[in-house]
Amino acid sequence: MSDLMKVSSNPHIRSKVTTSNIMLAVVIALLPAAGFGIFNFGLDALILILVTVATCVLTEYVYEKAMHKKITVGDFSCVVTGLLLALNLPSTAPWWIGVIGGVFAILVVKMLFGGLGQNFMNPALGARCFLLISYTSIMCNFDCDAYTGPTPLASLKAGESVNILDMVVGRTAGVIGETSMIAIIIGACFLILLGVIDLKIPGTYIITFVIFIILFGGHGFDPAFISAHLAGGGLMLGAFFMATDYVTSPVTKKGRYLYGVILGVLTGIFRIFGPSAEGVSYAIVLGNLLVPLIEKITMPKAFGKGGERA
Amino acid sequence: MARLTFTGGIHPYDGKDLSKDKPIKEVLPKGDLVYPLSQHIGAPAKPVVKKGDKVLTGQKIAEAGGFVSAPIYATVSGTVKAIEPRRVVTGDNVMCIVVENDGLYEEIEWPQIPPFEKLTREEKINMIREAGIVGMGGAGFPTAVKLSPKEPDKIEYVIVNCAECEPYLTSDYRKMLEEPEKLIGGLKVSLSLFDNARGILAVEDNKPDCIAKLKELTKDENKITVKALKTKYPQGSERQLIYAATGRAINSSQLPADAGCVVNNVDTVIAIYNAVIKGKPLMYRIVTVTGDAIADPRNFKVRIGTNYHELVEEAGGFKEQPVKIVSGGPMMGFAIFDLDVPATKTSSALLCLTKDEVSAMEPSACINCGKCVEVCPGRVVPRKLADYAEHYDEEAFVKNNGMECCECGCCSFICPAKRPLTQVIKSMRKMQLAKKKK
């Protein structure tokens, strides 16, 4: 035989799932939340989303071009970052907030640490925290055409009553993508059905948070208070879309449970005892930093060494 | 307690429909037959013929080169043409005996063997050793050694590995359907070596017809049970199989005997039957020739030493130009760069693919998704081990159970970034094992 065959070490077959498939699935899963945000907050939200996503893609492209690296925008991970960041901005924010946030997320948090897979912190959340600290008044301005007044969580913190049905549907003030629990859950179900994420992290996160609220929330077991905390703020978006970010969550099974517990406790502490009403972003960013340690203490036992039933 | 499955594993496209309904057909070789002296784990066999000698079918042409070794028999009649290095499936050049086939298939006069009931344990094991039987699932460990553990009384289970979890392979499936009596006969021979053992036929539940047939044939055998295991790769991996069938788990440095088990593959058990009951040495094996490049995928009864070219011809040749040819299954087989190599005792399949999924997808950065951890049947963290291996961090590699990897390939299969995880871990393991030997 004249033509030689391709040779490589085993295995010789590969699953059809690729990084870009996964990232594309996440983008699709975020569309209900984004769509509802645009419906809720109007054209401003759409423009902000487009600007932020475009900035993220462009930043990655320009950086890689300038550094003579392989262009990786085709893996859609920068689109996910841009979309997540935009969904974490208030619709009232000017367009340049999206640009600054996008550049910070991709350039500082992601690319400078080595690009996809090397960032120690979720880029979208890192950028959000950066913006929150740098442009506090802009980032906390939720007065738009549709809503005036504080977010439901802020009202709750002030001791006022909130309309839980509105919070579940999403007809409240807040950042673009976090208001509708229903839209977020639809997207999350899509990802769970595809096997992109599982319930280990979001499940333990939410359960731990609920337990924390019951113990320390000051309302005891009050279903209305608990549901308001679940539906309010960034908990759902954070638990299903940001805490599950592959790069910045543990790979080990036990580590994922532990990570969920840590996030739940941190979120509870920030929301109940902190000065601000919200705490999901800071909780996840802090949790991200603990991931290497979590992985270190949760390395599984091998098969035949006690780990076969893991 | 049997759990019928294990943690981890994958469900690749199984491709078994291509060849599963094709009955086994015997192939008569036309060209030279090549017998590598190393077709097993252990010392190479020593030739007992020399160039120019006339040999007959069934004649011993090489004897065991040590305790862990196996003799080799001629599978055709003809003349010894050469004893020289030839290329084998692994790509290595190995000393081989080349026999020019005279096309007459003259057999030796088979010696009379005593009736089974009169044989002692030692005689039976000796017959198995002399027949040159090795683990035909792929590892090629001499079966007689496997059947002689230090404390035979402590063996509680003799397990027949009928899982055939590798995609595309249907040779064990056909054997179970066509010669179940021999399989059960071989298991009974094995059971007769261990007073306290019970037999388990462990079949994956994607072969319901085999399970039904084996259950029917063993319904009066109180020492033999048929277990339907959940279909999942690598169910046929020895340690995972023992766990699924008995609930006992052993690590990489233990032997099945440590869990009171002896595991043999379908073809091996049938070879045991042929050796002890019929007095015939190991001369044939079943090879599945399949893949989307093959015109007529089939299962063949192949004389050991037959050139792979002839198998492809028997299967109607290529309907499309193959890009990758694998000796064995797609998960653990060897890619070969051309067909000019012989079938050996451990050749289970010849898989010819028109696409190479490996070179078609370029590896990208690890996204830390943890899928490799979820599918790893060895319960290690392939992502980290690959990292340590790439940085040649031996200490961390060994400390994090790198040596527990069974090289099944699940992590590389599932990786969305298409990283060659199994490959780098495997190279590191090889280096570590080589070091240990020193």
JSON list of N, CA, C and O in Angstrom, two decimals, chain A residues 33-34 36-38 40-41 45 48-49 83-93 125 128 132 138-142 144 147 151-152 170 172-180 184 232-235 237-238 242 278 281:
[
{"chain": "A", "resi": 33, "resn": "ALA", "atom": "N", "xyz": [-33.29, 35.06, 29.23]},
{"chain": "A", "resi": 33, "resn": "ALA", "atom": "CA", "xyz": [-33.06, 36.11, 30.22]},
{"chain": "A", "resi": 33, "resn": "ALA", "atom": "C", "xyz": [-32.77, 37.44, 29.52]},
{"chain": "A", "resi": 33, "resn": "ALA", "atom": "O", "xyz": [-33.29, 38.49, 29.91]},
{"chain": "A", "resi": 34, "resn": "ALA", "atom": "N", "xyz": [-31.95, 37.38, 28.46]},
{"chain": "A", "resi": 34, "resn": "ALA", "atom": "CA", "xyz": [-31.63, 38.60, 27.73]},
{"chain": "A", "resi": 34, "resn": "ALA", "atom": "C", "xyz": [-32.88, 39.16, 27.07]},
{"chain": "A", "resi": 34, "resn": "ALA", "atom": "O", "xyz": [-33.14, 40.37, 27.13]},
{"chain": "A", "resi": 36, "resn": "PHE", "atom": "N", "xyz": [-35.98, 38.75, 27.92]},
{"chain": "A", "resi": 36, "resn": "PHE", "atom": "CA", "xyz": [-36.88, 39.34, 28.90]},
{"chain": "A", "resi": 36, "resn": "PHE", "atom": "C", "xyz": [-36.35, 40.70, 29.36]},
{"chain": "A", "resi": 36, "resn": "PHE", "atom": "O", "xyz": [-37.12, 41.64, 29.55]},
{"chain": "A", "resi": 37, "resn": "GLY", "atom": "N", "xyz": [-35.04, 40.79, 29.50]},
{"chain": "A", "resi": 37, "resn": "GLY", "atom": "CA", "xyz": [-34.44, 42.06, 29.90]},
{"chain": "A", "resi": 37, "resn": "GLY", "atom": "C", "xyz": [-34.75, 43.17, 28.90]},
{"chain": "A", "resi": 37, "resn": "GLY", "atom": "O", "xyz": [-35.09, 44.29, 29.28]},
{"chain": "A", "resi": 38, "resn": "ILE", "atom": "N", "xyz": [-34.66, 42.82, 27.61]},
{"chain": "A", "resi": 38, "resn": "ILE", "atom": "CA", "xyz": [-34.94, 43.83, 26.57]},
{"chain": "A", "resi": 38, "resn": "ILE", "atom": "C", "xyz": [-36.42, 44.20, 26.61]},
{"chain": "A", "resi": 38, "resn": "ILE", "atom": "O", "xyz": [-36.79, 45.38, 26.55]},
{"chain": "A", "resi": 40, "resn": "ASN", "atom": "N", "xyz": [-38.33, 44.04, 29.17]},
{"chain": "A", "resi": 40, "resn": "ASN", "atom": "CA", "xyz": [-38.59, 44.74, 30.43]},
{"chain": "A", "resi": 40, "resn": "ASN", "atom": "C", "xyz": [-38.05, 46.17, 30.42]},
{"chain": "A", "resi": 40, "resn": "ASN", "atom": "O", "xyz": [-38.71, 47.09, 30.88]},
{"chain": "A", "resi": 41, "resn": "PHE", "atom": "N", "xyz": [-36.84, 46.32, 29.90]},
{"chain": "A", "resi": 41, "resn": "PHE", "atom": "CA", "xyz": [-36.17, 47.62, 30.04]},
{"chain": "A", "resi": 41, "resn": "PHE", "atom": "C", "xyz": [-36.07, 48.40, 28.74]},
{"chain": "A", "resi": 41, "resn": "PHE", "atom": "O", "xyz": [-35.57, 49.51, 28.72]},
{"chain": "A", "resi": 45, "resn": "ALA", "atom": "N", "xyz": [-31.49, 48.48, 26.91]},
{"chain": "A", "resi": 45, "resn": "ALA", "atom": "CA", "xyz": [-30.91, 47.19, 27.30]},
{"chain": "A", "resi": 45, "resn": "ALA", "atom": "C", "xyz": [-30.31, 46.50, 26.09]},
{"chain": "A", "resi": 45, "resn": "ALA", "atom": "O", "xyz": [-29.19, 45.98, 26.14]},
{"chain": "A", "resi": 48, "resn": "LEU", "atom": "N", "xyz": [-27.04, 48.14, 25.08]},
{"chain": "A", "resi": 48, "resn": "LEU", "atom": "CA", "xyz": [-25.98, 47.84, 26.04]},
{"chain": "A", "resi": 48, "resn": "LEU", "atom": "C", "xyz": [-25.46, 46.40, 25.84]},
{"chain": "A", "resi": 48, "resn": "LEU", "atom": "O", "xyz": [-24.26, 46.15, 25.87]},
{"chain": "A", "resi": 49, "resn": "ILE", "atom": "N", "xyz": [-26.38, 45.47, 25.61]},
{"chain": "A", "resi": 49, "resn": "ILE", "atom": "CA", "xyz": [-25.98, 44.08, 25.39]},
{"chain": "A", "resi": 49, "resn": "ILE", "atom": "C", "xyz": [-25.09, 43.98, 24.14]},
{"chain": "A", "resi": 49, "resn": "ILE", "atom": "O", "xyz": [-24.00, 43.40, 24.17]},
{"chain": "A", "resi": 83, "resn": "LEU", "atom": "N", "xyz": [-22.05, 38.62, 27.12]},
{"chain": "A", "resi": 83, "resn": "LEU", "atom": "CA", "xyz": [-23.48, 38.53, 27.40]},
{"chain": "A", "resi": 83, "resn": "LEU", "atom": "C", "xyz": [-23.73, 38.53, 28.91]},
{"chain": "A", "resi": 83, "resn": "LEU", "atom": "O", "xyz": [-24.60, 39.24, 29.41]},
{"chain": "A", "resi": 84, "resn": "LEU", "atom": "N", "xyz": [-22.93, 37.74, 29.62]},
{"chain": "A", "resi": 84, "resn": "LEU", "atom": "CA", "xyz": [-23.11, 37.67, 31.08]},
{"chain": "A", "resi": 84, "resn": "LEU", "atom": "C", "xyz": [-22.85, 39.03, 31.72]},
{"chain": "A", "resi": 84, "resn": "LEU", "atom": "O", "xyz": [-23.59, 39.45, 32.61]},
{"chain": "A", "resi": 85, "resn": "LEU", "atom": "N", "xyz": [-21.81, 39.69, 31.24]},
{"chain": "A", "resi": 85, "resn": "LEU", "atom": "CA", "xyz": [-21.50, 41.00, 31.80]},
{"chain": "A", "resi": 85, "resn": "LEU", "atom": "C", "xyz": [-22.65, 41.97, 31.54]},
{"chain": "A", "resi": 85, "resn": "LEU", "atom": "O", "xyz": [-23.10, 42.67, 32.45]},
{"chain": "A", "resi": 86, "resn": "ALA", "atom": "N", "xyz": [-23.14, 41.98, 30.29]},
{"chain": "A", "resi": 86, "resn": "ALA", "atom": "CA", "xyz": [-24.23, 42.90, 29.95]},
{"chain": "A", "resi": 86, "resn": "ALA", "atom": "C", "xyz": [-25.46, 42.62, 30.80]},
{"chain": "A", "resi": 86, "resn": "ALA", "atom": "O", "xyz": [-26.13, 43.55, 31.27]},
{"chain": "A", "resi": 87, "resn": "LEU", "atom": "N", "xyz": [-25.74, 41.35, 31.03]},
{"chain": "A", "resi": 87, "resn": "LEU", "atom": "CA", "xyz": [-26.91, 41.00, 31.83]},
{"chain": "A", "resi": 87, "resn": "LEU", "atom": "C", "xyz": [-26.73, 41.43, 33.28]},
{"chain": "A", "resi": 87, "resn": "LEU", "atom": "O", "xyz": [-27.69, 41.46, 34.05]},
{"chain": "A", "resi": 88, "resn": "ASN", "atom": "N", "xyz": [-25.50, 41.74, 33.66]},
{"chain": "A", "resi": 88, "resn": "ASN", "atom": "CA", "xyz": [-25.23, 42.19, 35.01]},
{"chain": "A", "resi": 88, "resn": "ASN", "atom": "C", "xyz": [-25.10, 43.70, 35.13]},
{"chain": "A", "resi": 88, "resn": "ASN", "atom": "O", "xyz": [-24.61, 44.22, 36.13]},
{"chain": "A", "resi": 89, "resn": "LEU", "atom": "N", "xyz": [-25.49, 44.41, 34.07]},
{"chain": "A", "resi": 89, "resn": "LEU", "atom": "CA", "xyz": [-25.43, 45.87, 34.12]},
{"chain": "A", "resi": 89, "resn": "LEU", "atom": "C", "xyz": [-26.86, 46.42, 34.21]},
{"chain": "A", "resi": 89, "resn": "LEU", "atom": "O", "xyz": [-27.78, 45.82, 33.66]},
{"chain": "A", "resi": 90, "resn": "PRO", "atom": "N", "xyz": [-27.03, 47.56, 34.87]},
{"chain": "A", "resi": 90, "resn": "PRO", "atom": "CA", "xyz": [-28.36, 48.17, 34.85]},
{"chain": "A", "resi": 90, "resn": "PRO", "atom": "C", "xyz": [-28.62, 48.80, 33.48]},
{"chain": "A", "resi": 90, "resn": "PRO", "atom": "O", "xyz": [-27.68, 49.26, 32.83]},
{"chain": "A", "resi": 91, "resn": "SER", "atom": "N", "xyz": [-29.87, 48.80, 33.06]},
{"chain": "A", "resi": 91, "resn": "SER", "atom": "CA", "xyz": [-30.18, 49.29, 31.70]},
{"chain": "A", "resi": 91, "resn": "SER", "atom": "C", "xyz": [-29.89, 50.78, 31.56]},
{"chain": "A", "resi": 91, "resn": "SER", "atom": "O", "xyz": [-29.74, 51.28, 30.46]},
{"chain": "A", "resi": 92, "resn": "THR", "atom": "N", "xyz": [-29.78, 51.46, 32.70]},
{"chain": "A", "resi": 92, "resn": "THR", "atom": "CA", "xyz": [-29.53, 52.90, 32.64]},
{"chain": "A", "resi": 92, "resn": "THR", "atom": "C", "xyz": [-28.07, 53.24, 32.39]},
{"chain": "A", "resi": 92, "resn": "THR", "atom": "O", "xyz": [-27.73, 54.39, 32.14]},
{"chain": "A", "resi": 93, "resn": "ALA", "atom": "N", "xyz": [-27.21, 52.24, 32.47]},
{"chain": "A", "resi": 93, "resn": "ALA", "atom": "CA", "xyz": [-25.78, 52.51, 32.33]},
{"chain": "A", "resi": 93, "resn": "ALA", "atom": "C", "xyz": [-25.49, 53.01, 30.93]},
{"chain": "A", "resi": 93, "resn": "ALA", "atom": "O", "xyz": [-26.07, 52.53, 29.96]},
{"chain": "A", "resi": 125, "resn": "LEU", "atom": "N", "xyz": [-17.87, 38.52, 36.02]},
{"chain": "A", "resi": 125, "resn": "LEU", "atom": "CA", "xyz": [-18.09, 38.97, 37.40]},
{"chain": "A", "resi": 125, "resn": "LEU", "atom": "C", "xyz": [-16.95, 39.84, 37.88]},
{"chain": "A", "resi": 125, "resn": "LEU", "atom": "O", "xyz": [-17.16, 40.81, 38.62]},
{"chain": "A", "resi": 128, "resn": "ARG", "atom": "N", "xyz": [-17.71, 43.11, 36.59]},
{"chain": "A", "resi": 128, "resn": "ARG", "atom": "CA", "xyz": [-18.84, 43.73, 37.28]},
{"chain": "A", "resi": 128, "resn": "ARG", "atom": "C", "xyz": [-18.38, 44.32, 38.63]},
{"chain": "A", "resi": 128, "resn": "ARG", "atom": "O", "xyz": [-18.75, 45.43, 38.98]},
{"chain": "A", "resi": 132, "resn": "LEU", "atom": "N", "xyz": [-18.59, 48.05, 39.78]},
{"chain": "A", "resi": 132, "resn": "LEU", "atom": "CA", "xyz": [-19.34, 48.41, 40.99]},
{"chain": "A", "resi": 132, "resn": "LEU", "atom": "C", "xyz": [-18.51, 49.31, 41.90]},
{"chain": "A", "resi": 132, "resn": "LEU", "atom": "O", "xyz": [-19.02, 50.26, 42.49]},
{"chain": "A", "resi": 138, "resn": "ILE", "atom": "N", "xyz": [-23.42, 54.84, 39.00]},
{"chain": "A", "resi": 138, "resn": "ILE", "atom": "CA", "xyz": [-23.98, 54.39, 37.72]},
{"chain": "A", "resi": 138, "resn": "ILE", "atom": "C", "xyz": [-24.47, 52.95, 37.84]},
{"chain": "A", "resi": 138, "resn": "ILE", "atom": "O", "xyz": [-25.55, 52.60, 37.37]},
{"chain": "A", "resi": 139, "resn": "MET", "atom": "N", "xyz": [-23.65, 52.12, 38.48]},
{"chain": "A", "resi": 139, "resn": "MET", "atom": "CA", "xyz": [-23.98, 50.70, 38.57]},
{"chain": "A", "resi": 139, "resn": "MET", "atom": "C", "xyz": [-25.18, 50.45, 39.48]},
{"chain": "A", "resi": 139, "resn": "MET", "atom": "O", "xyz": [-25.78, 49.38, 39.45]},
{"chain": "A", "resi": 140, "resn": "CYS", "atom": "N", "xyz": [-25.51, 51.39, 40.35]},
{"chain": "A", "resi": 140, "resn": "CYS", "atom": "CA", "xyz": [-26.62, 51.17, 41.28]},
{"chain": "A", "resi": 140, "resn": "CYS", "atom": "C", "xyz": [-27.82, 52.04, 40.95]},
{"chain": "A", "resi": 140, "resn": "CYS", "atom": "O", "xyz": [-28.73, 52.19, 41.75]},
{"chain": "A", "resi": 141, "resn": "ASN", "atom": "N", "xyz": [-27.80, 52.62, 39.72]},
{"chain": "A", "resi": 141, "resn": "ASN", "atom": "CA", "xyz": [-28.93, 53.45, 39.33]},
{"chain": "A", "resi": 141, "resn": "ASN", "atom": "C", "xyz": [-29.95, 52.60, 38.58]},
{"chain": "A", "resi": 141, "resn": "ASN", "atom": "O", "xyz": [-29.76, 52.25, 37.43]},
{"chain": "A", "resi": 142, "resn": "PHE", "atom": "N", "xyz": [-31.02, 52.26, 39.27]},
{"chain": "A", "resi": 142, "resn": "PHE", "atom": "CA", "xyz": [-32.02, 51.40, 38.63]},
{"chain": "A", "resi": 142, "resn": "PHE", "atom": "C", "xyz": [-33.26, 52.17, 38.22]},
{"chain": "A", "resi": 142, "resn": "PHE", "atom": "O", "xyz": [-34.27, 51.60, 37.88]},
{"chain": "A", "resi": 144, "resn": "CYS", "atom": "N", "xyz": [-35.27, 53.68, 35.74]},
{"chain": "A", "resi": 144, "resn": "CYS", "atom": "CA", "xyz": [-35.39, 53.79, 34.29]},
{"chain": "A", "resi": 144, "resn": "CYS", "atom": "C", "xyz": [-36.82, 54.16, 33.97]},
{"chain": "A", "resi": 144, "resn": "CYS", "atom": "O", "xyz": [-37.64, 54.39, 34.86]},
{"chain": "A", "resi": 147, "resn": "TYR", "atom": "N", "xyz": [-39.23, 51.54, 35.62]},
{"chain": "A", "resi": 147, "resn": "TYR", "atom": "CA", "xyz": [-39.31, 51.43, 37.08]},
{"chain": "A", "resi": 147, "resn": "TYR", "atom": "C", "xyz": [-38.61, 52.60, 37.74]},
{"chain": "A", "resi": 147, "resn": "TYR", "atom": "O", "xyz": [-37.57, 53.06, 37.26]},
{"chain": "A", "resi": 151, "resn": "THR", "atom": "N", "xyz": [-34.49, 48.28, 44.03]},
{"chain": "A", "resi": 151, "resn": "THR", "atom": "CA", "xyz": [-34.72, 46.89, 43.63]},
{"chain": "A", "resi": 151, "resn": "THR", "atom": "C", "xyz": [-35.46, 46.19, 44.77]},
{"chain": "A", "resi": 151, "resn": "THR", "atom": "O", "xyz": [-35.43, 46.65, 45.91]},
{"chain": "A", "resi": 152, "resn": "PRO", "atom": "N", "xyz": [-36.13, 45.09, 44.45]},
{"chain": "A", "resi": 152, "resn": "PRO", "atom": "CA", "xyz": [-36.89, 44.39, 45.49]},
{"chain": "A", "resi": 152, "resn": "PRO", "atom": "C", "xyz": [-36.02, 44.02, 46.69]},
{"chain": "A", "resi": 152, "resn": "PRO", "atom": "O", "xyz": [-36.48, 44.14, 47.84]},
{"chain": "A", "resi": 170, "resn": "GLY", "atom": "N", "xyz": [-40.38, 38.74, 36.81]},
{"chain": "A", "resi": 170, "resn": "GLY", "atom": "CA", "xyz": [-39.28, 39.61, 36.44]},
{"chain": "A", "resi": 170, "resn": "GLY", "atom": "C", "xyz": [-39.67, 41.06, 36.22]},
{"chain": "A", "resi": 170, "resn": "GLY", "atom": "O", "xyz": [-38.87, 41.84, 35.73]},
{"chain": "A", "resi": 172, "resn": "THR", "atom": "N", "xyz": [-39.56, 43.76, 37.72]},
{"chain": "A", "resi": 172, "resn": "THR", "atom": "CA", "xyz": [-39.02, 44.57, 38.80]},
{"chain": "A", "resi": 172, "resn": "THR", "atom": "C", "xyz": [-37.79, 45.32, 38.31]},
{"chain": "A", "resi": 172, "resn": "THR", "atom": "O", "xyz": [-37.30, 45.06, 37.22]},
{"chain": "A", "resi": 173, "resn": "ALA", "atom": "N", "xyz": [-37.31, 46.24, 39.14]},
{"chain": "A", "resi": 173, "resn": "ALA", "atom": "CA", "xyz": [-36.07, 46.92, 38.82]},
{"chain": "A", "resi": 173, "resn": "ALA", "atom": "C", "xyz": [-34.89, 45.98, 39.13]},
{"chain": "A", "resi": 173, "resn": "ALA", "atom": "O", "xyz": [-35.02, 45.06, 39.92]},
{"chain": "A", "resi": 174, "resn": "GLY", "atom": "N", "xyz": [-33.78, 46.25, 38.47]},
{"chain": "A", "resi": 174, "resn": "GLY", "atom": "CA", "xyz": [-32.60, 45.41, 38.69]},
{"chain": "A", "resi": 174, "resn": "GLY", "atom": "C", "xyz": [-31.70, 45.48, 37.48]},
{"chain": "A", "resi": 174, "resn": "GLY", "atom": "O", "xyz": [-31.91, 46.29, 36.58]},
{"chain": "A", "resi": 175, "resn": "VAL", "atom": "N", "xyz": [-30.65, 44.64, 37.46]},
{"chain": "A", "resi": 175, "resn": "VAL", "atom": "CA", "xyz": [-29.81, 44.62, 36.27]},
{"chain": "A", "resi": 175, "resn": "VAL", "atom": "C", "xyz": [-30.54, 43.87, 35.17]},
{"chain": "A", "resi": 175, "resn": "VAL", "atom": "O", "xyz": [-31.52, 43.15, 35.44]},
{"chain": "A", "resi": 176, "resn": "ILE", "atom": "N", "xyz": [-30.06, 44.02, 33.93]},
{"chain": "A", "resi": 176, "resn": "ILE", "atom": "CA", "xyz": [-30.84, 43.58, 32.76]},
{"chain": "A", "resi": 176, "resn": "ILE", "atom": "C", "xyz": [-31.29, 42.11, 32.85]},
{"chain": "A", "resi": 176, "resn": "ILE", "atom": "O", "xyz": [-32.45, 41.79, 32.63]},
{"chain": "A", "resi": 177, "resn": "GLY", "atom": "N", "xyz": [-30.36, 41.24, 33.19]},
{"chain": "A", "resi": 177, "resn": "GLY", "atom": "CA", "xyz": [-30.69, 39.83, 33.05]},
{"chain": "A", "resi": 177, "resn": "GLY", "atom": "C", "xyz": [-31.13, 39.11, 34.31]},
{"chain": "A", "resi": 177, "resn": "GLY", "atom": "O", "xyz": [-31.43, 37.93, 34.26]},
{"chain": "A", "resi": 178, "resn": "GLU", "atom": "N", "xyz": [-31.15, 39.78, 35.43]},
{"chain": "A", "resi": 178, "resn": "GLU", "atom": "CA", "xyz": [-31.37, 39.02, 36.67]},
{"chain": "A", "resi": 178, "resn": "GLU", "atom": "C", "xyz": [-32.82, 39.00, 37.14]},
{"chain": "A", "resi": 178, "resn": "GLU", "atom": "O", "xyz": [-33.18, 38.21, 38.00]},
{"chain": "A", "resi": 179, "resn": "THR", "atom": "N", "xyz": [-33.66, 39.88, 36.55]},
{"chain": "A", "resi": 179, "resn": "THR", "atom": "CA", "xyz": [-34.96, 40.07, 37.19]},
{"chain": "A", "resi": 179, "resn": "THR", "atom": "C", "xyz": [-35.90, 38.88, 37.04]},
{"chain": "A", "resi": 179, "resn": "THR", "atom": "O", "xyz": [-36.65, 38.56, 37.96]},
{"chain": "A", "resi": 180, "resn": "SER", "atom": "N", "xyz": [-35.87, 38.22, 35.88]},
{"chain": "A", "resi": 180, "resn": "SER", "atom": "CA", "xyz": [-36.86, 37.16, 35.67]},
{"chain": "A", "resi": 180, "resn": "SER", "atom": "C", "xyz": [-36.34, 35.79, 36.08]},
{"chain": "A", "resi": 180, "resn": "SER", "atom": "O", "xyz": [-35.51, 35.20, 35.41]},
{"chain": "A", "resi": 184, "resn": "ILE", "atom": "N", "xyz": [-34.61, 32.72, 33.53]},
{"chain": "A", "resi": 184, "resn": "ILE", "atom": "CA", "xyz": [-33.31, 32.12, 33.89]},
{"chain": "A", "resi": 184, "resn": "ILE", "atom": "C", "xyz": [-33.45, 30.61, 34.06]},
{"chain": "A", "resi": 184, "resn": "ILE", "atom": "O", "xyz": [-32.63, 29.84, 33.56]},
{"chain": "A", "resi": 232, "resn": "GLY", "atom": "N", "xyz": [-35.10, 37.30, 44.15]},
{"chain": "A", "resi": 232, "resn": "GLY", "atom": "CA", "xyz": [-34.54, 38.64, 44.04]},
{"chain": "A", "resi": 232, "resn": "GLY", "atom": "C", "xyz": [-33.04, 38.63, 43.78]},
{"chain": "A", "resi": 232, "resn": "GLY", "atom": "O", "xyz": [-32.34, 37.66, 44.05]},
{"chain": "A", "resi": 233, "resn": "GLY", "atom": "N", "xyz": [-32.57, 39.74, 43.22]},
{"chain": "A", "resi": 233, "resn": "GLY", "atom": "CA", "xyz": [-31.13, 39.90, 43.02]},
{"chain": "A", "resi": 233, "resn": "GLY", "atom": "C", "xyz": [-30.58, 38.91, 42.02]},
{"chain": "A", "resi": 233, "resn": "GLY", "atom": "O", "xyz": [-31.30, 38.33, 41.22]},
{"chain": "A", "resi": 234, "resn": "GLY", "atom": "N", "xyz": [-29.29, 38.69, 42.09]},
{"chain": "A", "resi": 234, "resn": "GLY", "atom": "CA", "xyz": [-28.62, 37.88, 41.08]},
{"chain": "A", "resi": 234, "resn": "GLY", "atom": "C", "xyz": [-28.48, 36.43, 41.44]},
{"chain": "A", "resi": 234, "resn": "GLY", "atom": "O", "xyz": [-27.69, 35.72, 40.82]},
{"chain": "A", "resi": 235, "resn": "LEU", "atom": "N", "xyz": [-29.22, 35.95, 42.45]},
{"chain": "A", "resi": 235, "resn": "LEU", "atom": "CA", "xyz": [-28.98, 34.58, 42.91]},
{"chain": "A", "resi": 235, "resn": "LEU", "atom": "C", "xyz": [-29.16, 33.54, 41.81]},
{"chain": "A", "resi": 235, "resn": "LEU", "atom": "O", "xyz": [-28.29, 32.70, 41.58]},
{"chain": "A", "resi": 237, "resn": "LEU", "atom": "N", "xyz": [-29.38, 33.89, 38.45]},
{"chain": "A", "resi": 237, "resn": "LEU", "atom": "CA", "xyz": [-28.42, 34.06, 37.35]},
{"chain": "A", "resi": 237, "resn": "LEU", "atom": "C", "xyz": [-27.04, 33.60, 37.81]},
{"chain": "A", "resi": 237, "resn": "LEU", "atom": "O", "xyz": [-26.32, 32.90, 37.10]},
{"chain": "A", "resi": 238, "resn": "GLY", "atom": "N", "xyz": [-26.69, 33.96, 39.03]},
{"chain": "A", "resi": 238, "resn": "GLY", "atom": "CA", "xyz": [-25.37, 33.61, 39.55]},
{"chain": "A", "resi": 238, "resn": "GLY", "atom": "C", "xyz": [-25.24, 32.11, 39.75]},
{"chain": "A", "resi": 238, "resn": "GLY", "atom": "O", "xyz": [-24.24, 31.50, 39.34]},
{"chain": "A", "resi": 242, "resn": "MET", "atom": "N", "xyz": [-23.16, 31.55, 36.53]},
{"chain": "A", "resi": 242, "resn": "MET", "atom": "CA", "xyz": [-21.84, 32.07, 36.86]},
{"chain": "A", "resi": 242, "resn": "MET", "atom": "C", "xyz": [-21.07, 31.19, 37.84]},
{"chain": "A", "resi": 242, "resn": "MET", "atom": "O", "xyz": [-19.88, 30.99, 37.69]},
{"chain": "A", "resi": 278, "resn": "GLU", "atom": "N", "xyz": [-27.21, 43.29, 47.92]},
{"chain": "A", "resi": 278, "resn": "GLU", "atom": "CA", "xyz": [-26.83, 42.21, 47.01]},
{"chain": "A", "resi": 278, "resn": "GLU", "atom": "C", "xyz": [-25.47, 41.63, 47.42]},
{"chain": "A", "resi": 278, "resn": "GLU", "atom": "O", "xyz": [-24.67, 42.31, 48.06]},
{"chain": "A", "resi": 281, "resn": "SER", "atom": "N", "xyz": [-22.42, 38.49, 43.37]},
{"chain": "A", "resi": 281, "resn": "SER", "atom": "CA", "xyz": [-21.20, 38.69, 42.58]},
{"chain": "A", "resi": 281, "resn": "SER", "atom": "C", "xyz": [-19.95, 38.54, 43.44]},
{"chain": "A", "resi": 281, "resn": "SER", "atom": "O", "xyz": [-19.02, 37.83, 43.09]}
]
